[in-house]
Amino acid sequence: MSTLFLSHPAALDHQTPPGHPERPDRIRAIDRALEDERFAGLVREPAPLGTAAMAELAHPAAYVKAIEEVAPRDGMIAIDADTTMSPGTLEAVLRGVGAAVQAVDEVMTGRARNAFSAMRPPGHHAERTRAMGFCFFNNAAITARHAQKAHGAERVAIVDWDVHHGNGSQDIFWSDGSVMYCSTHQMPLYPGTGAVSERGDRDTIVNAPLRPGDGGDIFRAAFETAILPRLESFGPDLIVISAGFDAHWRDPLANLNLTEADFAWATQKLMALADTRCEGRIVSLLEGGYDLDGLSKSVAAHLSALMGA
Ligand SMILES: [Zn+2]
């Protein structure tokens, strides 16, 4: 079965201030890497435009409306010190939402084995009622909720290997035992959450923080000892990956030393678990990753693994 790849040129139209690491060139670098013939087998579809109702799967209607209303017609507005909106931002955000929902529909109905959305801006820092850390709507949370509401998934696991802790995803599912949130991330680092002691009201938050300088061996050990056994016993009907690639050694925003091979390894581990637990169903969403070479090589390794190459 196939691997679905969703993206859209609108991802290039979310402008950020000069020098901002979360920039349109990230998507261009991924597009270039995927021109290689080993990706000829990807099923490529344009990310459809999502709706406010989809965003409301993870956020209150008033928050969704506020984001829509604050979006500028021209110029740029700052939501916080690192999070800005340009005239193209809202469409990019909504196509990120639409891609997540489309990916769930294709994977849950068996039309695709797994799926990857290469959209920006990312989503995992967006809390229920707060945009922050380059993020507006929490795509991973929307993905999990849509799988539950539209496809009857009982349990969904979100695995987040972005180098930053996904405070937004943790916030949204803190009291919800039907969605497990697992994260490896550098600590200390933005946004400051993600201690092992943060376990949620239902013990379904699993944080495995890493220290600055840690490399692939320590990442893999944390993944195998702290995360995979919890996923096994949880038994998800779908695995969502918050696939940030800023733990790559080249990344300018953090100090972990992962390589693209580590991301491929983690992908294969999750695929093996998904094969035994949920017919291989994985939806992966691009989060961070700010060195263009590290990002494009890591996405290529991740996609090669998802394709079974
Ligand atoms: Zn990040």
PDB file of C-alpha atoms and ligand atoms in Angstrom:
ATOM      1  CA  MET A   1       0.000   0.000   0.000  1.00  0.00           C
ATOM      2  CA  SER A   2       0.968   3.562  -0.638  1.00  0.00           C
ATOM      3  CA  THR A   3       2.409   6.464   1.282  1.00  0.00           C
ATOM      4  CA  LEU A   4       0.421   9.666   0.826  1.00  0.00           C
ATOM      5  CA  PHE A   5       2.323  12.968   0.642  1.00  0.00           C
ATOM      6  CA  LEU A   6       0.331  16.149   1.186  1.00  0.00           C
ATOM      7  CA  SER A   7       1.612  19.667   0.620  1.00  0.00           C
ATOM      8  CA  HIS A   8       0.552  22.912  -1.058  1.00  0.00           C
ATOM      9  CA  PRO A   9       2.203  26.044  -2.491  1.00  0.00           C
ATOM     10  CA  ALA A  10       0.222  28.059   0.093  1.00  0.00           C
ATOM     11  CA  ALA A  11       2.791  26.836   2.629  1.00  0.00           C
ATOM     12  CA  LEU A  12       5.222  29.253   0.942  1.00  0.00           C
ATOM     13  CA  ASP A  13       2.927  32.232   1.472  1.00  0.00           C
ATOM     14  CA  HIS A  14       3.132  32.291   5.281  1.00  0.00           C
ATOM     15  CA  GLN A  15       5.754  35.017   5.629  1.00  0.00           C
ATOM     16  CA  THR A  16       7.842  35.545   8.745  1.00  0.00           C
ATOM     17  CA  PRO A  17      10.185  38.450   9.550  1.00  0.00           C
ATOM     18  CA  PRO A  18      13.686  38.526   7.963  1.00  0.00           C
ATOM     19  CA  GLY A  19      16.035  36.114   9.724  1.00  0.00           C
ATOM     20  CA  HIS A  20      13.182  34.061  11.232  1.00  0.00           C
ATOM     21  CA  PRO A  21      14.096  30.341  11.198  1.00  0.00           C
ATOM     22  CA  GLU A  22      10.558  29.172  10.334  1.00  0.00           C
ATOM     23  CA  ARG A  23      10.652  30.317   6.719  1.00  0.00           C
ATOM     24  CA  PRO A  24       9.273  29.319   3.305  1.00  0.00           C
ATOM     25  CA  ASP A  25      12.653  27.922   2.197  1.00  0.00           C
ATOM     26  CA  ARG A  26      12.014  24.971   4.532  1.00  0.00           C
ATOM     27  CA  ILE A  27       9.288  23.706   2.202  1.00  0.00           C
ATOM     28  CA  ARG A  28      11.372  24.449  -0.898  1.00  0.00           C
ATOM     29  CA  ALA A  29      14.239  22.364   0.558  1.00  0.00           C
ATOM     30  CA  ILE A  30      11.879  19.446   1.170  1.00  0.00           C
ATOM     31  CA  ASP A  31      10.425  19.728  -2.332  1.00  0.00           C
ATOM     32  CA  ARG A  32      13.926  19.607  -3.831  1.00  0.00           C
ATOM     33  CA  ALA A  33      14.896  16.530  -1.825  1.00  0.00           C
ATOM     34  CA  LEU A  34      11.753  14.721  -2.945  1.00  0.00           C
ATOM     35  CA  GLU A  35      12.555  15.218  -6.620  1.00  0.00           C
ATOM     36  CA  ASP A  36      14.868  12.210  -6.261  1.00  0.00           C
ATOM     37  CA  GLU A  37      13.604   9.175  -8.156  1.00  0.00           C
ATOM     38  CA  ARG A  38      13.404   7.071  -5.028  1.00  0.00           C
ATOM     39  CA  PHE A  39      10.300   9.116  -4.179  1.00  0.00           C
ATOM     40  CA  ALA A  40       8.565   8.439  -7.507  1.00  0.00           C
ATOM     41  CA  GLY A  41       6.232   6.044  -5.681  1.00  0.00           C
ATOM     42  CA  LEU A  42       4.824   8.683  -3.342  1.00  0.00           C
ATOM     43  CA  VAL A  43       1.162   9.477  -3.906  1.00  0.00           C
ATOM     44  CA  ARG A  44       1.231  13.276  -3.991  1.00  0.00           C
ATOM     45  CA  GLU A  45      -1.932  15.267  -3.395  1.00  0.00           C
ATOM     46  CA  PRO A  46      -2.503  18.973  -2.735  1.00  0.00           C
ATOM     47  CA  ALA A  47      -3.397  19.820   0.849  1.00  0.00           C
ATOM     48  CA  PRO A  48      -7.085  20.765   0.852  1.00  0.00           C
ATOM     49  CA  LEU A  49      -8.345  23.879   2.601  1.00  0.00           C
ATOM     50  CA  GLY A  50      -9.425  23.013   6.142  1.00  0.00           C
ATOM     51  CA  THR A  51     -12.336  24.652   7.919  1.00  0.00           C
ATOM     52  CA  ALA A  52     -12.987  26.398  11.202  1.00  0.00           C
ATOM     53  CA  ALA A  53     -15.048  23.367  12.238  1.00  0.00           C
ATOM     54  CA  MET A  54     -11.967  21.180  11.821  1.00  0.00           C
ATOM     55  CA  ALA A  55      -9.863  23.542  13.924  1.00  0.00           C
ATOM     56  CA  GLU A  56     -12.618  23.435  16.544  1.00  0.00           C
ATOM     57  CA  LEU A  57     -11.840  19.742  17.070  1.00  0.00           C
ATOM     58  CA  ALA A  58      -8.919  20.982  19.196  1.00  0.00           C
ATOM     59  CA  HIS A  59      -9.739  24.611  19.999  1.00  0.00           C
ATOM     60  CA  PRO A  60     -12.786  26.539  21.262  1.00  0.00           C
ATOM     61  CA  ALA A  61     -14.799  28.270  18.526  1.00  0.00           C
ATOM     62  CA  ALA A  62     -14.043  31.694  20.016  1.00  0.00           C
ATOM     63  CA  TYR A  63     -10.293  31.078  19.716  1.00  0.00           C
ATOM     64  CA  VAL A  64     -10.574  29.889  16.102  1.00  0.00           C
ATOM     65  CA  LYS A  65     -12.658  32.968  15.270  1.00  0.00           C
ATOM     66  CA  ALA A  66     -10.134  35.251  16.966  1.00  0.00           C
ATOM     67  CA  ILE A  67      -7.286  33.835  14.850  1.00  0.00           C
ATOM     68  CA  GLU A  68      -9.342  34.258  11.677  1.00  0.00           C
ATOM     69  CA  GLU A  69     -10.249  37.818  12.597  1.00  0.00           C
ATOM     70  CA  VAL A  70      -6.768  38.945  13.561  1.00  0.00           C
ATOM     71  CA  ALA A  71      -5.240  37.684  10.265  1.00  0.00           C
ATOM     72  CA  PRO A  72      -3.967  40.761   8.392  1.00  0.00           C
ATOM     73  CA  ARG A  73      -4.931  41.764   4.833  1.00  0.00           C
ATOM     74  CA  ASP A  74      -1.534  43.392   4.426  1.00  0.00           C
ATOM     75  CA  GLY A  75       1.579  43.831   6.487  1.00  0.00           C
ATOM     76  CA  MET A  76       2.464  41.570   9.366  1.00  0.00           C
ATOM     77  CA  ILE A  77       1.116  41.280  12.890  1.00  0.00           C
ATOM     78  CA  ALA A  78       2.877  39.769  15.899  1.00  0.00           C
ATOM     79  CA  ILE A  79       0.987  37.323  18.138  1.00  0.00           C
ATOM     80  CA  ASP A  80       4.019  36.966  20.400  1.00  0.00           C
ATOM     81  CA  ALA A  81       7.759  37.536  20.094  1.00  0.00           C
ATOM     82  CA  ASP A  82       8.234  34.630  17.632  1.00  0.00           C
ATOM     83  CA  THR A  83       4.761  34.122  16.171  1.00  0.00           C
ATOM     84  CA  THR A  84       3.580  36.377  13.366  1.00  0.00           C
ATOM     85  CA  MET A  85       0.836  36.412  10.750  1.00  0.00           C
ATOM     86  CA  SER A  86       1.157  37.687   7.189  1.00  0.00           C
ATOM     87  CA  PRO A  87      -1.619  37.906   4.571  1.00  0.00           C
ATOM     88  CA  GLY A  88      -0.845  34.334   3.461  1.00  0.00           C
ATOM     89  CA  THR A  89      -0.743  32.830   6.931  1.00  0.00           C
ATOM     90  CA  LEU A  90      -4.392  31.914   7.395  1.00  0.00           C
ATOM     91  CA  GLU A  91      -4.618  29.905   4.169  1.00  0.00           C
ATOM     92  CA  ALA A  92      -1.358  28.125   4.988  1.00  0.00           C
ATOM     93  CA  VAL A  93      -2.636  27.299   8.475  1.00  0.00           C
ATOM     94  CA  LEU A  94      -5.994  26.061   7.178  1.00  0.00           C
ATOM     95  CA  ARG A  95      -4.355  23.917   4.506  1.00  0.00           C
ATOM     96  CA  GLY A  96      -2.211  22.402   7.250  1.00  0.00           C
ATOM     97  CA  VAL A  97      -5.433  21.526   9.058  1.00  0.00           C
ATOM     98  CA  GLY A  98      -7.000  20.223   5.857  1.00  0.00           C
ATOM     99  CA  ALA A  99      -3.952  18.067   5.126  1.00  0.00           C
ATOM    100  CA  ALA A 100      -4.131  16.530   8.585  1.00  0.00           C
ATOM    101  CA  VAL A 101      -7.808  15.671   8.180  1.00  0.00           C
ATOM    102  CA  GLN A 102      -7.298  14.326   4.652  1.00  0.00           C
ATOM    103  CA  ALA A 103      -4.404  12.183   5.870  1.00  0.00           C
ATOM    104  CA  VAL A 104      -6.595  10.680   8.583  1.00  0.00           C
ATOM    105  CA  ASP A 105      -9.394   9.959   6.115  1.00  0.00           C
ATOM    106  CA  GLU A 106      -7.050   8.186   3.694  1.00  0.00           C
ATOM    107  CA  VAL A 107      -5.210   6.188   6.350  1.00  0.00           C
ATOM    108  CA  MET A 108      -8.210   5.214   8.482  1.00  0.00           C
ATOM    109  CA  THR A 109     -10.100   3.926   5.442  1.00  0.00           C
ATOM    110  CA  GLY A 110      -7.089   1.977   4.169  1.00  0.00           C
ATOM    111  CA  ARG A 111      -6.680   3.948   0.950  1.00  0.00           C
ATOM    112  CA  ALA A 112      -3.146   4.834   2.074  1.00  0.00           C
ATOM    113  CA  ARG A 113      -0.896   2.841   4.369  1.00  0.00           C
ATOM    114  CA  ASN A 114       0.493   5.986   5.977  1.00  0.00           C
ATOM    115  CA  ALA A 115       0.724   9.699   5.208  1.00  0.00           C
ATOM    116  CA  PHE A 116       3.001  12.698   5.649  1.00  0.00           C
ATOM    117  CA  SER A 117       1.971  16.350   5.597  1.00  0.00           C
ATOM    118  CA  ALA A 118       4.692  18.806   4.599  1.00  0.00           C
ATOM    119  CA  MET A 119       2.990  22.030   5.566  1.00  0.00           C
ATOM    120  CA  ARG A 120       3.986  25.048   7.622  1.00  0.00           C
ATOM    121  CA  PRO A 121       3.543  26.748  10.059  1.00  0.00           C
ATOM    122  CA  PRO A 122       3.885  23.900  12.599  1.00  0.00           C
ATOM    123  CA  GLY A 123       1.301  23.184  15.295  1.00  0.00           C
ATOM    124  CA  HIS A 124       2.485  21.438  18.450  1.00  0.00           C
ATOM    125  CA  HIS A 125       3.026  24.561  20.570  1.00  0.00           C
ATOM    126  CA  ALA A 126      -0.546  25.780  19.994  1.00  0.00           C
ATOM    127  CA  GLU A 127      -2.517  25.285  23.195  1.00  0.00           C
ATOM    128  CA  ARG A 128      -6.308  25.150  23.366  1.00  0.00           C
ATOM    129  CA  THR A 129      -6.565  28.929  23.543  1.00  0.00           C
ATOM    130  CA  ARG A 130      -3.080  30.236  22.821  1.00  0.00           C
ATOM    131  CA  ALA A 131      -0.995  30.604  19.643  1.00  0.00           C
ATOM    132  CA  MET A 132       2.721  30.542  20.411  1.00  0.00           C
ATOM    133  CA  GLY A 133       6.084  29.233  19.234  1.00  0.00           C
ATOM    134  CA  PHE A 134       5.359  29.725  15.497  1.00  0.00           C
ATOM    135  CA  CYS A 135       2.073  27.742  15.895  1.00  0.00           C
ATOM    136  CA  PHE A 136      -1.628  28.697  15.556  1.00  0.00           C
ATOM    137  CA  PHE A 137      -3.749  25.535  15.328  1.00  0.00           C
ATOM    138  CA  ASN A 138      -2.586  22.216  16.761  1.00  0.00           C
ATOM    139  CA  ASN A 139      -2.564  19.908  13.744  1.00  0.00           C
ATOM    140  CA  ALA A 140      -1.601  16.802  15.724  1.00  0.00           C
ATOM    141  CA  ALA A 141      -4.485  17.307  18.140  1.00  0.00           C
ATOM    142  CA  ILE A 142      -6.912  17.903  15.258  1.00  0.00           C
ATOM    143  CA  THR A 143      -5.623  14.703  13.630  1.00  0.00           C
ATOM    144  CA  ALA A 144      -6.233  12.651  16.772  1.00  0.00           C
ATOM    145  CA  ARG A 145      -9.691  14.111  17.361  1.00  0.00           C
ATOM    146  CA  HIS A 146     -10.768  13.650  13.738  1.00  0.00           C
ATOM    147  CA  ALA A 147      -9.720   9.989  13.846  1.00  0.00           C
ATOM    148  CA  GLN A 148     -11.878   9.562  16.933  1.00  0.00           C
ATOM    149  CA  LYS A 149     -14.916  11.537  15.797  1.00  0.00           C
ATOM    150  CA  ALA A 150     -15.084  10.603  12.120  1.00  0.00           C
ATOM    151  CA  HIS A 151     -13.573   7.120  12.137  1.00  0.00           C
ATOM    152  CA  GLY A 152     -14.346   5.683  15.554  1.00  0.00           C
ATOM    153  CA  ALA A 153     -10.748   5.393  16.742  1.00  0.00           C
ATOM    154  CA  GLU A 154     -10.874   4.769  20.485  1.00  0.00           C
ATOM    155  CA  ARG A 155      -7.261   5.413  21.363  1.00  0.00           C
ATOM    156  CA  VAL A 156      -4.800   7.590  19.447  1.00  0.00           C
ATOM    157  CA  ALA A 157      -1.126   8.054  20.300  1.00  0.00           C
ATOM    158  CA  ILE A 158       0.815  11.189  19.389  1.00  0.00           C
ATOM    159  CA  VAL A 159       4.590  10.678  19.276  1.00  0.00           C
ATOM    160  CA  ASP A 160       6.500  13.966  19.180  1.00  0.00           C
ATOM    161  CA  TRP A 161      10.240  13.895  18.474  1.00  0.00           C
ATOM    162  CA  ASP A 162      10.574  17.595  17.710  1.00  0.00           C
ATOM    163  CA  VAL A 163      13.448  18.965  19.810  1.00  0.00           C
ATOM    164  CA  HIS A 164      11.012  21.256  21.599  1.00  0.00           C
ATOM    165  CA  HIS A 165       8.357  19.947  23.948  1.00  0.00           C
ATOM    166  CA  GLY A 166       4.855  20.011  22.470  1.00  0.00           C
ATOM    167  CA  ASN A 167       3.259  21.962  25.284  1.00  0.00           C
ATOM    168  CA  GLY A 168       0.152  22.558  23.182  1.00  0.00           C
ATOM    169  CA  SER A 169      -0.545  18.879  22.572  1.00  0.00           C
ATOM    170  CA  GLN A 170       0.111  18.133  26.248  1.00  0.00           C
ATOM    171  CA  ASP A 171      -2.257  20.958  27.257  1.00  0.00           C
ATOM    172  CA  ILE A 172      -5.070  19.752  25.002  1.00  0.00           C
ATOM    173  CA  PHE A 173      -4.909  16.110  26.129  1.00  0.00           C
ATOM    174  CA  TRP A 174      -3.843  16.597  29.770  1.00  0.00           C
ATOM    175  CA  SER A 175      -7.100  15.184  31.155  1.00  0.00           C
ATOM    176  CA  ASP A 176      -7.980  12.858  28.252  1.00  0.00           C
ATOM    177  CA  GLY A 177      -7.116   9.192  28.700  1.00  0.00           C
ATOM    178  CA  SER A 178      -8.091   8.368  25.111  1.00  0.00           C
ATOM    179  CA  VAL A 179      -5.089  10.173  23.594  1.00  0.00           C
ATOM    180  CA  MET A 180      -1.564   9.325  24.716  1.00  0.00           C
ATOM    181  CA  TYR A 181       1.036  12.046  24.177  1.00  0.00           C
ATOM    182  CA  CYS A 182       4.703  10.922  24.144  1.00  0.00           C
ATOM    183  CA  SER A 183       7.611  13.315  23.637  1.00  0.00           C
ATOM    184  CA  THR A 184      11.371  13.324  23.416  1.00  0.00           C
ATOM    185  CA  HIS A 185      12.785  16.835  23.567  1.00  0.00           C
ATOM    186  CA  GLN A 186      15.783  18.783  24.783  1.00  0.00           C
ATOM    187  CA  MET A 187      15.499  20.106  28.315  1.00  0.00           C
ATOM    188  CA  PRO A 188      16.106  22.821  29.300  1.00  0.00           C
ATOM    189  CA  LEU A 189      14.832  24.520  26.155  1.00  0.00           C
ATOM    190  CA  TYR A 190      11.789  26.434  24.924  1.00  0.00           C
ATOM    191  CA  PRO A 191       8.954  26.250  25.999  1.00  0.00           C
ATOM    192  CA  GLY A 192      10.120  24.917  29.384  1.00  0.00           C
ATOM    193  CA  THR A 193       7.503  22.201  29.879  1.00  0.00           C
ATOM    194  CA  GLY A 194       8.026  18.445  29.455  1.00  0.00           C
ATOM    195  CA  ALA A 195       9.456  17.170  32.738  1.00  0.00           C
ATOM    196  CA  VAL A 196       9.093  13.447  33.455  1.00  0.00           C
ATOM    197  CA  SER A 197       6.810  14.367  36.362  1.00  0.00           C
ATOM    198  CA  GLU A 198       4.232  15.889  33.943  1.00  0.00           C
ATOM    199  CA  ARG A 199       2.071  12.807  33.394  1.00  0.00           C
ATOM    200  CA  GLY A 200      -1.453  14.143  32.887  1.00  0.00           C
ATOM    201  CA  ASP A 201      -4.579  13.432  34.920  1.00  0.00           C
ATOM    202  CA  ARG A 202      -4.872   9.936  33.404  1.00  0.00           C
ATOM    203  CA  ASP A 203      -1.192   9.012  33.248  1.00  0.00           C
ATOM    204  CA  THR A 204      -1.252   9.230  29.443  1.00  0.00           C
ATOM    205  CA  ILE A 205       1.358  11.978  29.083  1.00  0.00           C
ATOM    206  CA  VAL A 206       4.828  10.456  28.639  1.00  0.00           C
ATOM    207  CA  ASN A 207       7.756  12.870  28.687  1.00  0.00           C
ATOM    208  CA  ALA A 208      11.297  11.661  28.005  1.00  0.00           C
ATOM    209  CA  PRO A 209      13.510  14.767  28.157  1.00  0.00           C
ATOM    210  CA  LEU A 210      17.062  14.685  26.793  1.00  0.00           C
ATOM    211  CA  ARG A 211      20.004  16.828  27.811  1.00  0.00           C
ATOM    212  CA  PRO A 212      21.864  19.288  25.594  1.00  0.00           C
ATOM    213  CA  GLY A 213      24.549  17.377  23.733  1.00  0.00           C
ATOM    214  CA  ASP A 214      22.758  14.046  23.797  1.00  0.00           C
ATOM    215  CA  GLY A 215      23.051  12.074  20.576  1.00  0.00           C
ATOM    216  CA  GLY A 216      21.409   9.203  18.767  1.00  0.00           C
ATOM    217  CA  ASP A 217      22.351   6.471  21.247  1.00  0.00           C
ATOM    218  CA  ILE A 218      20.688   8.261  24.137  1.00  0.00           C
ATOM    219  CA  PHE A 219      17.684   9.236  22.005  1.00  0.00           C
ATOM    220  CA  ARG A 220      17.215   5.627  20.899  1.00  0.00           C
ATOM    221  CA  ALA A 221      17.542   4.331  24.453  1.00  0.00           C
ATOM    222  CA  ALA A 222      14.937   6.838  25.681  1.00  0.00           C
ATOM    223  CA  PHE A 223      12.628   5.897  22.844  1.00  0.00           C
ATOM    224  CA  GLU A 224      12.983   2.175  23.548  1.00  0.00           C
ATOM    225  CA  THR A 225      12.712   2.295  27.322  1.00  0.00           C
ATOM    226  CA  ALA A 226      10.398   5.238  28.037  1.00  0.00           C
ATOM    227  CA  ILE A 227       8.106   5.468  25.012  1.00  0.00           C
ATOM    228  CA  LEU A 228       7.703   2.221  23.059  1.00  0.00           C
ATOM    229  CA  PRO A 229       6.584   0.097  26.065  1.00  0.00           C
ATOM    230  CA  ARG A 230       3.948   2.693  26.977  1.00  0.00           C
ATOM    231  CA  LEU A 231       2.674   2.733  23.397  1.00  0.00           C
ATOM    232  CA  GLU A 232       2.561  -1.080  23.388  1.00  0.00           C
ATOM    233  CA  SER A 233       0.398  -1.257  26.453  1.00  0.00           C
ATOM    234  CA  PHE A 234      -1.799   1.660  25.355  1.00  0.00           C
ATOM    235  CA  GLY A 235      -2.639  -0.087  22.063  1.00  0.00           C
ATOM    236  CA  PRO A 236      -3.449   2.858  19.772  1.00  0.00           C
ATOM    237  CA  ASP A 237      -5.794   2.647  16.770  1.00  0.00           C
ATOM    238  CA  LEU A 238      -3.681   5.295  15.022  1.00  0.00           C
ATOM    239  CA  ILE A 239      -0.212   6.731  15.598  1.00  0.00           C
ATOM    240  CA  VAL A 240       0.282  10.435  14.865  1.00  0.00           C
ATOM    241  CA  ILE A 241       3.875  11.640  14.583  1.00  0.00           C
ATOM    242  CA  SER A 242       4.703  15.249  15.397  1.00  0.00           C
ATOM    243  CA  ALA A 243       7.685  15.052  13.085  1.00  0.00           C
ATOM    244  CA  GLY A 244      10.013  17.906  13.871  1.00  0.00           C
ATOM    245  CA  PHE A 245      13.577  17.543  12.688  1.00  0.00           C
ATOM    246  CA  ASP A 246      15.258  20.193  14.835  1.00  0.00           C
ATOM    247  CA  ALA A 247      16.956  17.553  16.990  1.00  0.00           C
ATOM    248  CA  HIS A 248      19.274  17.096  13.978  1.00  0.00           C
ATOM    249  CA  TRP A 249      22.899  17.935  14.792  1.00  0.00           C
ATOM    250  CA  ARG A 250      22.959  20.734  12.204  1.00  0.00           C
ATOM    251  CA  ASP A 251      19.943  22.559  13.609  1.00  0.00           C
ATOM    252  CA  PRO A 252      20.621  26.114  14.852  1.00  0.00           C
ATOM    253  CA  LEU A 253      17.866  26.222  17.483  1.00  0.00           C
ATOM    254  CA  ALA A 254      18.937  23.366  19.754  1.00  0.00           C
ATOM    255  CA  ASN A 255      21.835  21.173  20.851  1.00  0.00           C
ATOM    256  CA  LEU A 256      20.928  17.544  20.271  1.00  0.00           C
ATOM    257  CA  ASN A 257      23.056  15.482  17.927  1.00  0.00           C
ATOM    258  CA  LEU A 258      20.672  13.268  16.021  1.00  0.00           C
ATOM    259  CA  THR A 259      21.254  12.246  12.420  1.00  0.00           C
ATOM    260  CA  GLU A 260      18.786  11.445   9.681  1.00  0.00           C
ATOM    261  CA  ALA A 261      19.450   7.758  10.434  1.00  0.00           C
ATOM    262  CA  ASP A 262      18.024   8.240  13.923  1.00  0.00           C
ATOM    263  CA  PHE A 263      14.769   9.612  12.491  1.00  0.00           C
ATOM    264  CA  ALA A 264      14.572   6.671  10.068  1.00  0.00           C
ATOM    265  CA  TRP A 265      15.155   4.279  12.982  1.00  0.00           C
ATOM    266  CA  ALA A 266      12.406   5.851  15.100  1.00  0.00           C
ATOM    267  CA  THR A 267      10.054   5.790  12.103  1.00  0.00           C
ATOM    268  CA  GLN A 268      10.698   2.080  11.613  1.00  0.00           C
ATOM    269  CA  LYS A 269      10.129   1.355  15.301  1.00  0.00           C
ATOM    270  CA  LEU A 270       6.754   3.096  15.181  1.00  0.00           C
ATOM    271  CA  MET A 271       5.865   1.332  11.926  1.00  0.00           C
ATOM    272  CA  ALA A 272       6.616  -2.047  13.501  1.00  0.00           C
ATOM    273  CA  LEU A 273       4.415  -1.188  16.454  1.00  0.00           C
ATOM    274  CA  ALA A 274       1.660   0.155  14.189  1.00  0.00           C
ATOM    275  CA  ASP A 275       1.816  -3.033  12.109  1.00  0.00           C
ATOM    276  CA  THR A 276       1.065  -5.164  15.154  1.00  0.00           C
ATOM    277  CA  ARG A 277      -1.449  -2.787  16.769  1.00  0.00           C
ATOM    278  CA  CYS A 278      -3.340  -0.834  14.114  1.00  0.00           C
ATOM    279  CA  GLU A 279      -2.738  -2.221  10.619  1.00  0.00           C
ATOM    280  CA  GLY A 280       0.220   0.090  10.127  1.00  0.00           C
ATOM    281  CA  ARG A 281      -1.793   3.306  10.408  1.00  0.00           C
ATOM    282  CA  ILE A 282       0.507   6.325  10.829  1.00  0.00           C
ATOM    283  CA  VAL A 283      -0.154   9.997  10.069  1.00  0.00           C
ATOM    284  CA  SER A 284       2.998  12.115  10.261  1.00  0.00           C
ATOM    285  CA  LEU A 285       2.980  15.908  10.353  1.00  0.00           C
ATOM    286  CA  LEU A 286       5.907  18.252   9.820  1.00  0.00           C
ATOM    287  CA  GLU A 287       6.693  20.357  12.874  1.00  0.00           C
ATOM    288  CA  GLY A 288      10.115  22.060  13.277  1.00  0.00           C
ATOM    289  CA  GLY A 289      13.506  21.644  11.587  1.00  0.00           C
ATOM    290  CA  TYR A 290      15.429  24.804  10.724  1.00  0.00           C
ATOM    291  CA  ASP A 291      18.678  23.807   9.046  1.00  0.00           C
ATOM    292  CA  LEU A 292      17.687  23.316   5.410  1.00  0.00           C
ATOM    293  CA  ASP A 293      20.194  20.532   4.749  1.00  0.00           C
ATOM    294  CA  GLY A 294      19.435  18.705   7.998  1.00  0.00           C
ATOM    295  CA  LEU A 295      15.710  19.141   7.436  1.00  0.00           C
ATOM    296  CA  SER A 296      15.600  17.927   3.854  1.00  0.00           C
ATOM    297  CA  LYS A 297      17.818  14.908   4.524  1.00  0.00           C
ATOM    298  CA  SER A 298      15.793  14.010   7.610  1.00  0.00           C
ATOM    299  CA  VAL A 299      12.445  14.285   5.820  1.00  0.00           C
ATOM    300  CA  ALA A 300      13.858  12.128   3.012  1.00  0.00           C
ATOM    301  CA  ALA A 301      14.988   9.481   5.504  1.00  0.00           C
ATOM    302  CA  HIS A 302      11.635   9.596   7.323  1.00  0.00           C
ATOM    303  CA  LEU A 303       9.669   9.267   4.070  1.00  0.00           C
ATOM    304  CA  SER A 304      11.900   6.488   2.758  1.00  0.00           C
ATOM    305  CA  ALA A 305      11.127   4.582   5.931  1.00  0.00           C
ATOM    306  CA  LEU A 306       7.386   5.276   5.679  1.00  0.00           C
ATOM    307  CA  MET A 307       7.481   4.005   2.088  1.00  0.00           C
ATOM    308  CA  GLY A 308       9.155   0.828   3.292  1.00  0.00           C
ATOM    309  CA  ALA A 309      12.353   1.526   1.381  1.00  0.00           C
TER     310      ALA A 309
HETATM  311 ZN    ZN B   1      10.876  22.457  17.433  1.00  0.00          ZN
END
